[in-house]
Coordinates of C-alpha atoms and ligand atoms in Angstrom, one line a residue:
X66 CA -3.3 -37.3 -1.6
X67 CA -4.8 -36.0 -4.9
X68 CA -2.8 -33.1 -6.9
X69 CA -6.0 -32.3 -8.6
X70 CA -8.1 -29.7 -8.8
X71 CA -11.6 -30.2 -8.0
X72 CA -15.1 -29.1 -10.6
X73 CA -15.6 -26.3 -8.9
X74 CA -12.4 -25.4 -8.9
X75 CA -11.6 -26.1 -12.4
X76 CA -14.0 -23.9 -13.6
X77 CA -13.1 -20.4 -11.0
X78 CA -10.0 -21.2 -12.7
X79 CA -11.4 -20.9 -16.2
X80 CA -13.7 -18.2 -15.8
X81 CA -11.1 -15.6 -13.5
X82 CA -8.6 -16.4 -16.9
X83 CA -11.3 -16.4 -19.8
X84 CA -12.1 -12.4 -17.7
X85 CA -8.5 -11.3 -17.1
X86 CA -8.5 -12.4 -21.0
X87 CA -11.3 -10.5 -22.0
X88 CA -11.2 -7.7 -19.7
X89 CA -7.4 -7.4 -18.6
X90 CA -7.1 -4.6 -22.2
X91 CA -3.4 -4.1 -22.5
X92 CA -3.8 -0.3 -23.4
X93 CA -5.9 0.2 -21.1
X94 CA -3.5 -1.2 -18.7
X95 CA -0.8 0.8 -19.9
X96 CA -2.7 4.0 -19.0
X97 CA -3.2 3.1 -15.9
X98 CA 0.4 2.1 -15.9
X99 CA 1.2 5.7 -17.1
X100 CA -1.3 7.9 -15.3
X101 CA -0.7 5.5 -11.4
X102 CA -5.0 5.3 -11.5
X103 CA -7.2 2.6 -10.6
X104 CA -8.5 0.3 -12.9
X105 CA -11.6 1.0 -11.1
X106 CA -14.2 0.0 -14.2
X107 CA -12.3 -3.6 -14.0
X108 CA -12.3 -3.9 -10.8
X109 CA -16.5 -3.2 -10.4
X110 CA -16.8 -5.4 -13.5
X111 CA -14.8 -8.1 -11.7
X112 CA -16.8 -7.8 -8.4
X113 CA -20.2 -8.0 -10.3
X114 CA -19.1 -11.2 -11.8
X115 CA -18.3 -12.8 -7.7
X116 CA -14.1 -13.0 -7.7
X117 CA -13.4 -10.1 -5.1
X118 CA -14.5 -11.4 -1.3
X119 CA -15.4 -15.2 -3.7
X120 CA -14.0 -16.3 0.1
X121 CA -16.6 -14.0 2.5
X122 CA -20.2 -15.9 3.3
X123 CA -22.1 -15.4 0.4
X124 CA -24.2 -12.9 3.6
X125 CA -21.6 -10.5 3.1
X126 CA -21.8 -10.9 -0.6
X127 CA -18.9 -13.6 -1.3
X128 CA -19.7 -17.5 -2.8
X129 CA -18.7 -18.7 0.5
X130 CA -15.5 -20.6 -1.0
X131 CA -12.0 -20.0 0.6
X132 CA -8.1 -19.4 0.8
X133 CA -7.9 -21.4 -2.6
X134 CA -10.6 -20.2 -4.6
X135 CA -9.0 -16.5 -4.1
X136 CA -5.6 -18.3 -4.9
X137 CA -7.0 -19.5 -8.1
X138 CA -8.3 -15.9 -9.2
X139 CA -5.1 -13.8 -8.0
X140 CA -2.9 -16.2 -9.9
X141 CA -4.8 -15.7 -12.8
X142 CA -5.4 -12.0 -13.1
X143 CA -1.4 -11.8 -12.4
X144 CA -1.0 -13.9 -15.4
X145 CA -2.8 -11.6 -17.4
X146 CA -1.9 -7.9 -16.1
X147 CA 0.4 -8.3 -13.2
X148 CA -0.5 -4.3 -12.3
X149 CA -4.2 -4.4 -12.9
X150 CA -4.2 -8.3 -10.9
X151 CA -2.7 -6.6 -7.7
X152 CA -4.7 -3.7 -8.3
X153 CA -7.9 -6.1 -7.7
X154 CA -6.2 -8.8 -5.9
X155 CA -5.4 -5.9 -2.9
X156 CA -8.3 -4.0 -3.2
X157 CA -10.0 -5.8 -0.3
X158 CA -7.0 -6.0 1.6
X159 CA -7.2 -6.7 5.5
X160 CA -11.0 -6.4 4.8
X161 CA -10.5 -10.3 5.9
X162 CA -9.7 -8.8 9.4
X163 CA -13.4 -7.4 9.8
X164 CA -14.6 -11.6 8.4
X165 CA -12.6 -13.3 11.1
X166 CA -12.7 -10.7 14.2
X167 CA -15.8 -7.6 13.2
X168 CA -19.8 -7.8 14.5
X169 CA -22.0 -8.7 12.6
X170 CA -23.0 -5.2 11.8
X171 CA -19.4 -4.4 11.0
X172 CA -19.7 -7.5 8.6
X173 CA -22.6 -6.1 6.9
X174 CA -21.4 -2.2 7.0
X175 CA -18.5 -2.3 5.5
X176 CA -17.3 -6.7 4.1
X177 CA -20.7 -6.2 1.9
X178 CA -19.8 -3.6 0.3
X179 CA -16.4 -5.1 -0.5
X180 CA -17.1 -7.2 -2.0
X181 CA -20.3 -5.4 -4.3
X182 CA -17.9 -2.7 -5.3
X183 CA -18.8 -0.2 -3.7
X184 CA -16.3 0.8 -1.4
X185 CA -11.7 0.1 -0.9
X186 CA -10.5 -1.0 1.8
X187 CA -7.3 -0.5 3.7
X188 CA -5.1 -2.2 5.9
X189 CA -2.7 0.4 8.0
X190 CA 0.4 -1.5 10.7
X191 CA 3.3 -0.4 9.1
X192 CA 4.8 3.2 10.9
X193 CA 8.1 5.5 9.6
X194 CA 9.4 4.1 12.7
X195 CA 8.3 0.3 13.1
X196 CA 8.4 -2.1 10.0
X197 CA 9.5 -5.9 9.8
X198 CA 8.8 -4.9 13.6
X199 CA 5.1 -4.0 14.6
X200 CA 5.2 -5.1 18.3
X201 CA 5.0 -1.2 19.0
X202 CA 3.7 1.7 17.7
X203 CA 3.4 4.8 18.0
X204 CA 0.1 6.0 16.1
X205 CA -2.0 5.6 20.3
X206 CA -5.8 5.3 20.7
X207 CA -7.2 5.9 24.4
X208 CA -10.3 5.3 25.6
X209 CA -12.6 8.7 25.8
X210 CA -16.1 7.6 27.5
X211 CA -18.4 6.7 23.8
X212 CA -15.2 7.5 21.2
X213 CA -11.6 5.8 20.8
X214 CA -8.9 9.5 19.8
X215 CA -6.7 8.1 17.9
X216 CA -2.8 9.8 17.3
X217 CA 0.5 8.8 15.0
X218 CA 1.3 8.1 11.8
X219 CA 1.1 5.0 9.6
X220 CA 3.6 4.9 5.9
X221 CA 2.7 2.5 3.4
X222 CA -0.4 1.7 3.1
X223 CA -1.5 0.7 -0.1
X224 CA -5.6 2.1 -0.9
X225 CA -4.7 4.9 1.7
X226 CA -5.5 8.0 -1.0
X227 CA -8.5 6.0 -2.5
X228 CA -9.8 3.6 0.3
X229 CA -13.4 4.0 2.7
X230 CA -11.9 3.2 5.9
X231 CA -8.8 1.9 7.3
X232 CA -8.4 -0.5 10.3
X233 CA -5.6 1.2 11.8
X234 CA -3.7 -1.0 14.2
X235 CA -3.1 1.4 17.4
X236 CA -1.5 1.4 21.2
X237 CA -4.2 1.0 23.7
X238 CA -2.1 0.2 26.5
X239 CA 1.2 1.1 27.0
X240 CA 2.3 0.0 30.3
X241 CA 1.2 -3.4 29.5
X242 CA 4.4 -5.5 29.3
X243 CA 5.2 -7.5 26.5
X244 CA 4.0 -4.4 24.6
X245 CA 2.5 -6.1 21.3
X246 CA -0.3 -7.4 24.3
X247 CA -1.5 -3.6 24.4
X248 CA -2.1 -3.2 20.5
X249 CA -5.7 -2.9 19.2
X250 CA -7.6 -2.8 16.1
X251 CA -9.4 0.7 15.3
X252 CA -11.5 1.1 11.4
X253 CA -11.8 4.6 10.7
X254 CA -13.7 6.1 8.0
X255 CA -12.8 8.0 5.2
X256 CA -13.4 11.9 5.9
X257 CA -13.0 11.4 9.8
X258 CA -12.2 14.9 11.0
X259 CA -8.4 14.7 11.8
X260 CA -7.9 11.4 9.2
X261 CA -5.5 12.8 6.3
X262 CA -3.2 11.1 3.6
X263 CA -1.1 12.1 0.8
X264 CA 0.8 9.4 -1.8
X265 CA 3.6 8.7 -0.7
X266 CA 5.1 9.1 -4.3
X267 CA 6.8 7.7 -7.1
X268 CA 7.6 3.7 -6.4
X269 CA 9.7 1.2 -8.8
X270 CA 5.9 -1.4 -9.8
X271 CA 2.3 -1.4 -8.9
X272 CA 1.5 1.6 -10.2
X273 CA -1.8 0.7 -10.7
X274 CA -2.4 1.3 -6.5
X275 CA -2.0 4.0 -4.6
X276 CA 0.7 3.8 -1.1
X277 CA 0.2 6.4 1.4
X278 CA 0.9 8.0 4.2
X279 CA -2.5 8.3 7.1
X280 CA -1.7 10.7 9.5
X281 CA -4.0 11.1 12.6
X282 CA -4.9 14.3 13.7
X283 CA -7.3 13.8 17.9
X284 CA -9.8 11.5 15.4
X285 CA -12.6 10.6 17.4
X286 CA -13.9 7.0 16.9
X287 CA -16.7 5.1 17.8
X288 CA -15.9 2.3 20.3
X289 CA -18.0 -0.4 17.9
X290 CA -15.2 0.4 15.7
X291 CA -12.8 -1.7 17.2
X292 CA -12.4 -4.3 15.4
X293 CA -12.1 -7.9 16.9
X294 CA -11.1 -7.6 20.9
X295 CA -9.0 -4.6 22.5
X296 CA -5.6 -5.2 23.0
X297 CA -5.2 -8.4 21.1
X298 CA -4.7 -6.3 18.0
X299 CA -1.8 -7.7 17.6
X300 CA -2.0 -11.3 17.3
X301 CA -5.0 -10.4 14.8
X302 CA -2.9 -9.2 12.2
X303 CA -0.6 -11.8 12.4
X304 CA -3.2 -14.1 12.6
X305 CA -4.9 -12.0 9.5
X306 CA -1.2 -12.5 7.9
X307 CA -1.1 -17.2 8.0
X308 CA -4.1 -15.3 4.8
X309 CA -2.6 -13.0 3.2
X310 CA 0.9 -13.8 3.1
X311 CA -0.8 -16.8 0.6
X312 CA -2.0 -14.2 -1.1
X313 CA 0.4 -12.4 -1.5
X314 CA 2.8 -15.7 -2.8
X315 CA -0.8 -16.8 -5.5
X316 CA 0.1 -13.0 -7.1
X317 CA 3.9 -13.8 -7.2
X318 CA 3.0 -17.4 -8.2
X319 CA 1.2 -15.2 -11.5
X320 CA 3.3 -13.1 -11.8
X321 CA 5.7 -15.3 -13.2
X322 CA 3.5 -17.9 -15.1
X323 CA 2.7 -14.5 -17.0
X324 CA 6.5 -13.8 -17.6
X325 CA 7.1 -17.7 -18.5
X326 CA 4.3 -16.7 -20.8
X327 CA 5.4 -14.2 -22.4
X328 CA 8.6 -15.1 -22.8
X329 CA 8.3 -18.7 -24.2
X330 CA 5.8 -16.6 -27.3
X331 CA 8.6 -14.4 -27.8
X332 CA 11.4 -17.3 -28.4
X333 CA 9.6 -19.2 -30.2
X334 CA 8.7 -16.3 -33.0
X335 CA 12.4 -14.2 -32.8
X336 CA 15.1 -15.5 -35.2
X337 CA 19.0 -15.3 -34.8
X338 CA 21.2 -16.7 -36.5
X339 CA 19.2 -17.8 -38.9
X340 CA 17.4 -19.6 -36.3
X341 CA 14.6 -19.4 -33.7
X342 CA 15.8 -18.3 -30.4
X343 CA 13.4 -21.8 -28.4
X344 CA 16.3 -24.3 -30.7
X345 CA 19.4 -22.3 -29.2
X346 CA 19.5 -24.7 -25.9
X347 CA 20.3 -22.6 -23.7
X348 CA 17.2 -20.6 -24.2
X349 CA 15.5 -24.4 -23.6
X350 CA 17.6 -24.6 -20.7
X351 CA 16.4 -21.6 -19.1
X352 CA 12.6 -22.3 -20.4
X353 CA 12.9 -25.1 -18.3
X354 CA 14.4 -23.6 -15.5
X355 CA 11.8 -21.1 -15.4
X356 CA 8.6 -23.7 -15.7
X357 CA 10.6 -26.3 -12.6
X358 CA 10.8 -23.0 -10.6
X359 CA 6.6 -21.8 -11.1
X360 CA 5.9 -25.4 -10.4
X361 CA 7.4 -25.7 -7.1
X362 CA 6.2 -22.8 -6.5
X363 CA 2.9 -23.9 -7.1
X364 CA 3.1 -26.9 -5.2
X365 CA 3.8 -24.2 -2.3
X366 CA 1.4 -21.7 -2.6
X367 CA -2.1 -25.3 -3.6
X368 CA -0.8 -26.5 -0.6
X369 CA -0.2 -23.8 1.7
X370 CA -3.9 -22.8 0.6
X371 CA -4.9 -25.8 1.1
X372 CA -4.0 -26.4 4.3
X373 CA -5.5 -22.6 5.3
X374 CA -8.8 -24.4 3.5
X375 CA -8.8 -27.5 6.3
X376 CA -7.8 -25.3 9.9
X377 CA -4.2 -26.5 9.1
X378 CA -2.7 -23.3 10.6
X379 CA 1.3 -23.3 9.5
X380 CA 2.8 -19.9 9.6
X381 CA 6.6 -22.0 8.4
X382 CA 4.0 -23.3 5.0
X383 CA 3.3 -20.2 4.4
X384 CA 5.8 -18.2 4.7
X385 CA 8.4 -20.8 2.5
X386 CA 5.0 -20.4 -0.4
X387 CA 5.4 -17.0 0.7
X388 CA 9.2 -16.1 0.2
X389 CA 9.8 -18.6 -2.2
X390 CA 7.3 -17.8 -5.0
X391 CA 7.9 -14.2 -4.9
X392 CA 12.0 -14.9 -5.5
X393 CA 10.4 -16.9 -7.7
X394 CA 8.5 -14.2 -9.0
X395 CA 12.1 -11.7 -9.4
X396 CA 13.6 -14.7 -10.8
X397 CA 11.5 -15.8 -13.7
X398 CA 10.8 -11.8 -14.5
X399 CA 14.1 -11.2 -14.5
X400 CA 14.5 -14.4 -17.2
X401 CA 12.5 -13.2 -19.3
X402 CA 13.6 -9.9 -19.8
X403 CA 16.5 -11.3 -20.9
X404 CA 15.6 -13.6 -23.2
X405 CA 13.4 -10.5 -24.7
X406 CA 16.9 -8.4 -25.1
X407 CA 16.5 -4.9 -26.0
X408 CA 12.6 -5.6 -26.2
X409 CA 12.1 -6.8 -22.6
X410 CA 13.4 -3.5 -21.6
X411 CA 10.5 -1.7 -22.8
X412 CA 7.1 -0.8 -21.2
X413 CA 5.4 -2.2 -25.1
X414 CA 6.9 -5.9 -24.0
X415 CA 5.6 -5.4 -20.1
X416 CA 7.8 -7.6 -19.3
X417 CA 10.1 -5.2 -17.9
X418 CA 6.5 -3.7 -15.6
X419 CA 6.4 -7.6 -14.7
X420 CA 9.8 -7.8 -13.2
X421 CA 9.2 -4.3 -11.7
X422 CA 5.9 -5.2 -9.7
X423 CA 7.6 -9.5 -9.0
X424 CA 10.0 -7.5 -6.0
X425 CA 7.5 -5.9 -3.9
X426 CA 6.9 -9.4 -3.3
X427 CA 9.5 -9.7 -1.2
X428 CA 9.2 -6.7 0.9
X429 CA 5.3 -6.2 1.7
X430 CA 3.3 -8.5 4.2
X431 CA 7.0 -9.2 6.0
X432 CA 10.1 -8.8 3.2
X433 CA 11.9 -12.5 2.7
X434 CA 14.0 -12.2 5.4
X435 CA 11.0 -11.8 7.8
X436 CA 9.8 -14.9 5.9
X437 CA 12.7 -16.7 6.9
X438 CA 13.1 -15.7 10.3
X439 CA 9.4 -17.3 10.9
X440 CA 10.5 -20.4 9.0
X441 CA 13.6 -21.2 11.3
X442 CA 12.0 -20.1 14.2
X443 CA 9.6 -22.6 13.5
X444 CA 12.4 -25.4 12.6
X445 CA 14.1 -24.3 15.6
X446 CA 11.1 -25.0 17.7
X447 CA 11.1 -21.5 19.3
X448 CA 8.0 -20.0 17.2
Ligands
FAD293 C1 4.4 -0.6 -2.2 C2 4.0 -0.7 -0.6 C3 2.7 -1.1 -0.1 C4 2.7 -1.3 1.5 N1 1.2 -1.7 1.6 C5 1.5 -2.1 3.1 C6 -0.4 -1.8 3.4 O1 -1.5 -2.1 3.3 N2 -0.4 -2.1 5.3 C7 0.5 -1.3 6.0 O2 0.8 -1.9 6.7 N3 2.1 -2.3 5.0 C8 2.5 -2.1 4.0 N4 4.3 -1.7 3.1 C9 5.2 -1.9 4.0 C10 5.8 -3.0 4.0 O3 4.8 -4.3 4.8 C11 6.9 -2.9 4.7 O4 7.6 -1.6 4.1 C12 8.0 -3.9 5.3 O5 7.3 -5.2 6.8 C13 9.2 -3.6 5.8 O6 8.9 -2.4 7.1 P1 9.9 -1.8 6.4 O7 10.1 -0.9 5.2 O8 9.9 -0.4 7.8 O9 11.9 -1.9 6.7 P2 13.1 -2.5 8.1 O10 11.7 -3.4 8.5 O11 13.9 -1.1 8.6 O12 13.2 -3.5 6.8 C14 14.7 -2.7 6.4 C15 15.6 -4.2 6.2 O13 16.1 -4.9 7.1 C16 15.3 -6.0 7.3 N5 14.9 -6.9 8.3 C17 13.8 -5.5 9.6 N6 14.7 -6.3 10.6 C18 15.3 -8.3 10.6 C19 15.5 -9.2 11.5 N7 15.0 -9.5 12.8 N8 16.2 -10.1 10.9 C20 16.3 -9.7 9.5 N9 16.3 -9.4 8.3 C21 15.5 -8.0 9.1 C22 14.2 -7.0 6.6 O14 13.5 -7.6 5.9 C23 14.7 -5.3 5.1 O15 15.6 -6.2 4.2 C24 3.6 -1.3 1.7 C25 4.9 -1.2 1.4 C26 5.0 -0.9 0.1 C27 6.5 -1.0 0.0

């Protein structure tokens, strides 16, 4: 057993760290936070340098690396700035479904431009009535000759208002039992007649990402836009979660580390009662607990990524990584605010933003309860 990163991975980690340090300017981040805008210029540069889609094959604009390398980039980006890091990490959201299930033609048309910084992707699974439980979809796609006709709606879709296409989970067979055996993933392009989207409104954190409601009103989509196999969509989404939840766990890990870094620097500089805060034993214990939690989360996230790259698909471990890293991000960011006192509550000092951005880790891509259901399900032999 060897816990060290290999030479390539060390180089990628350093490159991601240096890029984020150089480009994720604090004032620019605060401007995007205040205006709720996607950091487009930084995203373009990240794409040019090969950070986005690093895990895609070279033929589709990637660098042939795996989930582990994608995790290292995500962690470093989110550590430097939770808002920019998460926005960049989600810029290619759901594209791995195309990577795994798409045709060569679909990959050339829709995956390559994502890695090149020419397109943003999104994935539409959640509906107003179906969040944790996506076994039955109200959004339907009915085949009519060479087209599917899509009707229905999705909600909370990341990149919804700014993405160039969305991979939509639809019910294509409403007779089959159980109903999830009748779902398919269909790609819908921005601008398709009958497809509209609108921002869901103000949210707690990740303000540099768009979160949208999508509406499909008799949207005609060529059958060539079916991604993967008809009526296998539910399974394709679950397979995607096996990978994507590791990336979300990496976001959480980076957010936790970034909040810790700021708290550590602060307690070394701030004096109260004639002593640096770092000299109080209670502060030292807080730092020790935070660092231990982060390191434990890192071990889980890296192991889940390493397993995935060895083709050892382990939903239990993936869920453990996402559940635990998400919890750690919230707890560490909370403690970081506490260590900064009143300053921690201020936007300017960043940790309150890390805290607000951390919370989504326990909600999207499966809530923490759903992760525990998966872990318990495997332990009890039910999954
Ligand atoms: C900012 C943001 C971005 C998002 N991005 C996307 C996206 O890009 N694409 C997409 O498809 N979705 C996206 N989502 C949706 C997200 O994945 C869902 O919100 C999430 O899966 C939970 O679904 P829900 O909100 O309907 O909550 P519900 O499913 O109604 O759950 C409410 C509560 O009940 C609990 N619960 C539900 N079922 C069980 C159970 N069986 N056992 C125990 N507890 C249970 C949940 O854990 C939760 O605490 C996003 C959401 C947000 C807020």
